Short mmCIF file of C-alpha atoms in Angstrom, two decimals:
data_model
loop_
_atom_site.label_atom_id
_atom_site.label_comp_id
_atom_site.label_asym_id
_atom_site.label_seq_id
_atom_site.Cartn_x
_atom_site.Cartn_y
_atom_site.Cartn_z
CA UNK A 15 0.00 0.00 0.00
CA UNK A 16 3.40 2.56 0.88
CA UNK A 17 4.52 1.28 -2.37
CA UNK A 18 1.63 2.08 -4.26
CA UNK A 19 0.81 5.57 -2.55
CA UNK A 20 4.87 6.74 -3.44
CA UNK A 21 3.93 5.34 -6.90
CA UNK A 22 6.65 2.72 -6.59
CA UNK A 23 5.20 -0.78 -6.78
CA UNK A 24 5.86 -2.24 -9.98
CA UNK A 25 5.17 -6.18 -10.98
CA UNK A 26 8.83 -7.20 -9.72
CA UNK A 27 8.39 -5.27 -6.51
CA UNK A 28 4.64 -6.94 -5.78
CA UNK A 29 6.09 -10.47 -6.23
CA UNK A 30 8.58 -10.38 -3.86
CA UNK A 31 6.23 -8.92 -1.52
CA UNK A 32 3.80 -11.43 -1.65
CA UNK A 33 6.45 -14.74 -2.38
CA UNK A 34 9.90 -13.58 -0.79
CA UNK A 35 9.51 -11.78 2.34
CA UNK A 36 11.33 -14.67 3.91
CA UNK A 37 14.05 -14.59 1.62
CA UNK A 38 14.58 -10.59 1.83
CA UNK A 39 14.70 -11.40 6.35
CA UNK A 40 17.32 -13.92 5.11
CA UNK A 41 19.21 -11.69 3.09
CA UNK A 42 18.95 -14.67 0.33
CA UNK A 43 18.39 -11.88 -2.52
CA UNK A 44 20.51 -14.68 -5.22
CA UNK A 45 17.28 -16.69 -4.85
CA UNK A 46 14.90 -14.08 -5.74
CA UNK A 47 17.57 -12.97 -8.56
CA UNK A 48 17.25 -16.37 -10.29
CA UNK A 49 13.59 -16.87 -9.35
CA UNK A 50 12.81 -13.51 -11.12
CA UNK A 51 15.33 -14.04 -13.94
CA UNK A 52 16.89 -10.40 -12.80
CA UNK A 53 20.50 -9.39 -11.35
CA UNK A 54 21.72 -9.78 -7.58
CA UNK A 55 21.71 -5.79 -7.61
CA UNK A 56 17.91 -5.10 -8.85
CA UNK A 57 16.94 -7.82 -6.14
CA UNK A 58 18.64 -6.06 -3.32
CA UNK A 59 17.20 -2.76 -4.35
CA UNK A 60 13.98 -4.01 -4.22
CA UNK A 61 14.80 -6.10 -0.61
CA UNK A 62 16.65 -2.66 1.01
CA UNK A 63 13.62 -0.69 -0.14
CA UNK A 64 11.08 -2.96 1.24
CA UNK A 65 12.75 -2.97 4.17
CA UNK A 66 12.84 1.12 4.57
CA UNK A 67 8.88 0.87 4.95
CA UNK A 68 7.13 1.05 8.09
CA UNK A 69 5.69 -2.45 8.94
CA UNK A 70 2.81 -0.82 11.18
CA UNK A 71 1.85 1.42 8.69
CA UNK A 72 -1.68 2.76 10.94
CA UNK A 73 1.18 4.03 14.04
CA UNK A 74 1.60 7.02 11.97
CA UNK A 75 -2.64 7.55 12.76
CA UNK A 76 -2.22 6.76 16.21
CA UNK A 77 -1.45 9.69 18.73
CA UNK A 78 -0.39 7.60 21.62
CA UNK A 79 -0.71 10.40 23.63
CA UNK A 80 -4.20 10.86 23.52
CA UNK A 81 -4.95 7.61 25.52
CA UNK A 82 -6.19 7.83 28.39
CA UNK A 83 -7.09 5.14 30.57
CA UNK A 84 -9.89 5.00 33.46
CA UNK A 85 -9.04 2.92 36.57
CA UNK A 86 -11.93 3.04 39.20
CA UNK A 87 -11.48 4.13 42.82
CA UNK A 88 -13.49 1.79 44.12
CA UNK A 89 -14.09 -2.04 42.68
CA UNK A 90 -18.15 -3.80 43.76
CA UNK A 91 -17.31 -7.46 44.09
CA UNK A 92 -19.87 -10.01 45.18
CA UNK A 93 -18.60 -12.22 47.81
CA UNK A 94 -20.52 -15.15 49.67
CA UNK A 95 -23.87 -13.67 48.73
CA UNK A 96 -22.80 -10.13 49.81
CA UNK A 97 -21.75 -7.17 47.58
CA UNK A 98 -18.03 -5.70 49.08
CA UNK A 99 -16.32 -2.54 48.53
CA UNK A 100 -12.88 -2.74 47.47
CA UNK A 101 -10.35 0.39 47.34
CA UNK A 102 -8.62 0.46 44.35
CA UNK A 103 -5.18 1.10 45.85
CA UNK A 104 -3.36 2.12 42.70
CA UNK A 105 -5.61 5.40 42.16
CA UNK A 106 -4.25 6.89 45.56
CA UNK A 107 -0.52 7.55 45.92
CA UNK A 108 1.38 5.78 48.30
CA UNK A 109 3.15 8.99 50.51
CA UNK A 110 4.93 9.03 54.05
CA UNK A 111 7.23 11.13 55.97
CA UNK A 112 10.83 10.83 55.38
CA UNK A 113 12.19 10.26 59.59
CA UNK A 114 14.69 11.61 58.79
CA UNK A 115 13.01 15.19 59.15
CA UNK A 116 11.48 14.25 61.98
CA UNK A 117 14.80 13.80 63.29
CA UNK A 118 15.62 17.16 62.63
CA UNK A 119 13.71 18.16 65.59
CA UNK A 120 15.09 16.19 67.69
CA UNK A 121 18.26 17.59 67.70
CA UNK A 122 19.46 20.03 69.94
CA UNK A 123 19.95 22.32 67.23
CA UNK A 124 20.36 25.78 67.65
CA UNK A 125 18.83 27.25 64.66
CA UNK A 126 15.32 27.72 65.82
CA UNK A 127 14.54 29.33 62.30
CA UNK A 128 14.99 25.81 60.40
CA UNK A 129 13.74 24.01 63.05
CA UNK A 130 10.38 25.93 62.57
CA UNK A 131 10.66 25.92 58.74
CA UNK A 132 10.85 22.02 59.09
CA UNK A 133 8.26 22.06 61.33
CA UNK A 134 6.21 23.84 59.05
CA UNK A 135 6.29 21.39 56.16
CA UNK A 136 6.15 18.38 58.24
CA UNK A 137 2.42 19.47 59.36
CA UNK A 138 1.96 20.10 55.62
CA UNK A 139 2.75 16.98 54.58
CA UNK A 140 1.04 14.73 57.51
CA UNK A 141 -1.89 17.09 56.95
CA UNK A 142 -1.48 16.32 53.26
CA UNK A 143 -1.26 12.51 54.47
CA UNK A 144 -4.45 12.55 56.52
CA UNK A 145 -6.73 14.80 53.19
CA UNK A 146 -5.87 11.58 51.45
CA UNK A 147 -6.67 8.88 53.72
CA UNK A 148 -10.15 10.78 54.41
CA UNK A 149 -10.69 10.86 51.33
CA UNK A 150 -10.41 7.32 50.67
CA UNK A 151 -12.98 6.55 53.32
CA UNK A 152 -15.13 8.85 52.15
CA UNK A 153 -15.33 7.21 48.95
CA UNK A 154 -15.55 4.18 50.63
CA UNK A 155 -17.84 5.04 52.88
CA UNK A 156 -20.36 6.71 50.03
CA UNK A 157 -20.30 3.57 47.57
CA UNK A 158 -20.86 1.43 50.52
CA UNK A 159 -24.25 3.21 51.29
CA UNK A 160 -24.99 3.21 47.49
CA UNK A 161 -24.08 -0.19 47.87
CA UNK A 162 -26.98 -1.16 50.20
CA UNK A 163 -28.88 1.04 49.48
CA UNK A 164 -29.47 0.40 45.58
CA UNK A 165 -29.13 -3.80 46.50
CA UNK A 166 -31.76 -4.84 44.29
CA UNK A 167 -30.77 -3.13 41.24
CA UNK A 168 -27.58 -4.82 42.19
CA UNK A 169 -28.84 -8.18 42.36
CA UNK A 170 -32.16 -7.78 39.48
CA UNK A 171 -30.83 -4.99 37.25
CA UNK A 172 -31.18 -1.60 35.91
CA UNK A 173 -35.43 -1.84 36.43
CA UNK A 174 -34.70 -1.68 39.94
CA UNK A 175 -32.74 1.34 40.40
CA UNK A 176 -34.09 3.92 42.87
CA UNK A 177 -34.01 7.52 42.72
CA UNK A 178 -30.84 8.43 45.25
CA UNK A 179 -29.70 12.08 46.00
CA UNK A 180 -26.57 13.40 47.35
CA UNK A 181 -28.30 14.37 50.13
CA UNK A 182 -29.66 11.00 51.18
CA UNK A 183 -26.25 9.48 50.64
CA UNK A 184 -24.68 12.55 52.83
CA UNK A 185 -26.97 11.75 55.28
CA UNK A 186 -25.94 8.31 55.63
CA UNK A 187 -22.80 8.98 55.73
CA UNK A 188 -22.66 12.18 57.95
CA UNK A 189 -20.92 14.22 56.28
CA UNK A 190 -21.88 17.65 54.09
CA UNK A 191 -23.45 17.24 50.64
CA UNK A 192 -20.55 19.28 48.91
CA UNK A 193 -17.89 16.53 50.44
CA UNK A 194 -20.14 13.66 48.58
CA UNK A 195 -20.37 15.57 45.25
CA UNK A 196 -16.59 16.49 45.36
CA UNK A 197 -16.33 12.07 46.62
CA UNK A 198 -17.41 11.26 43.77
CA UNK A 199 -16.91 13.92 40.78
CA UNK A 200 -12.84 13.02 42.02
#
């Protein structure tokens, strides 16, 4: 199809694609020579310039960086007759505090200026530490009262699913409607 686009494919050329692509991996270009009735030279022209075309020619459509993929916060698994909530892990990052800045302050360090300054960022970063663990259970937390609460569409299917607000499911869980929406909007 490159071949043909460029102009390029000839009879000789379309042979050896479709009987001596083997041969031309090979590098056995004297077989296609005699084969064809032409010279070693014409039959490593044709092999070097089949080789100089892209084998996946639909890459050059794909924009690779347009992919993105979705991976769920939560999983709904049915286990022993009961549906489960599972945390998905992988969607929130894994984050700690280095001790070794905790140490800081335990020196008897002089320099009261960096001793605040670490302070500082280590109550940034724990407080950091705790916004993402509450926010885990509170995604828990919400799909778990979707959960029971929407158990027979669950079980029967999309004919049994009730009318649920963010309001109900705040309620349930006890916390404000805005922390639901934000929950589960991400």
């Amino acid at each position: 199809i490159q071949l043909k686009e460029q102009g390029m494919l000839t009879d000789p050329i379309s042979t050896v694609i479709e009987k001596y692509l083997n041969e031309i991996g090979e590098h056995k270009y004297n077989i296609i020579a005699r084969d064809l009735g032409m010279t070693l030279k014409d039959a490593q022209a044709i092999g070097d310039m089949i080789k100089s075309l892209e084998p996946k020619p639909g890459r050059g459509f794909a924009d690779t960086q347009d992919i993105k993929y979705i991976v769920p916060d939560v999983e709904i698994e049915k286990i022993s007759g009961k549906y489960v909530v599972i945390v998905n892990e992988r969607t929130t990052p894994r984050l700690s505090i280095n001790p070794y800045y905790r140490n800081i302050l335990k020196t008897d360090e002089k320099d009261d200026e960096a001793r605040k300054y670490v302070r500082k960022k280590l109550d940034s970063a724990a407080w950091l530490i705790k916004s993402i663990e509450q926010r885990k259970a509170t995604i828990y937390n919400v799909v778990n009262s979707i959960v029971k609460f929407q158990q027979d569409f669950f079980d029967k299917g999309l004919d049994y699913l009730k009318p649920l607000t963010l309001k109900d499911v705040a309620k349930v869980v006890g916390v404000h409607e805005s922390t639901v929406s934000r929950a589960i909007n991400g």
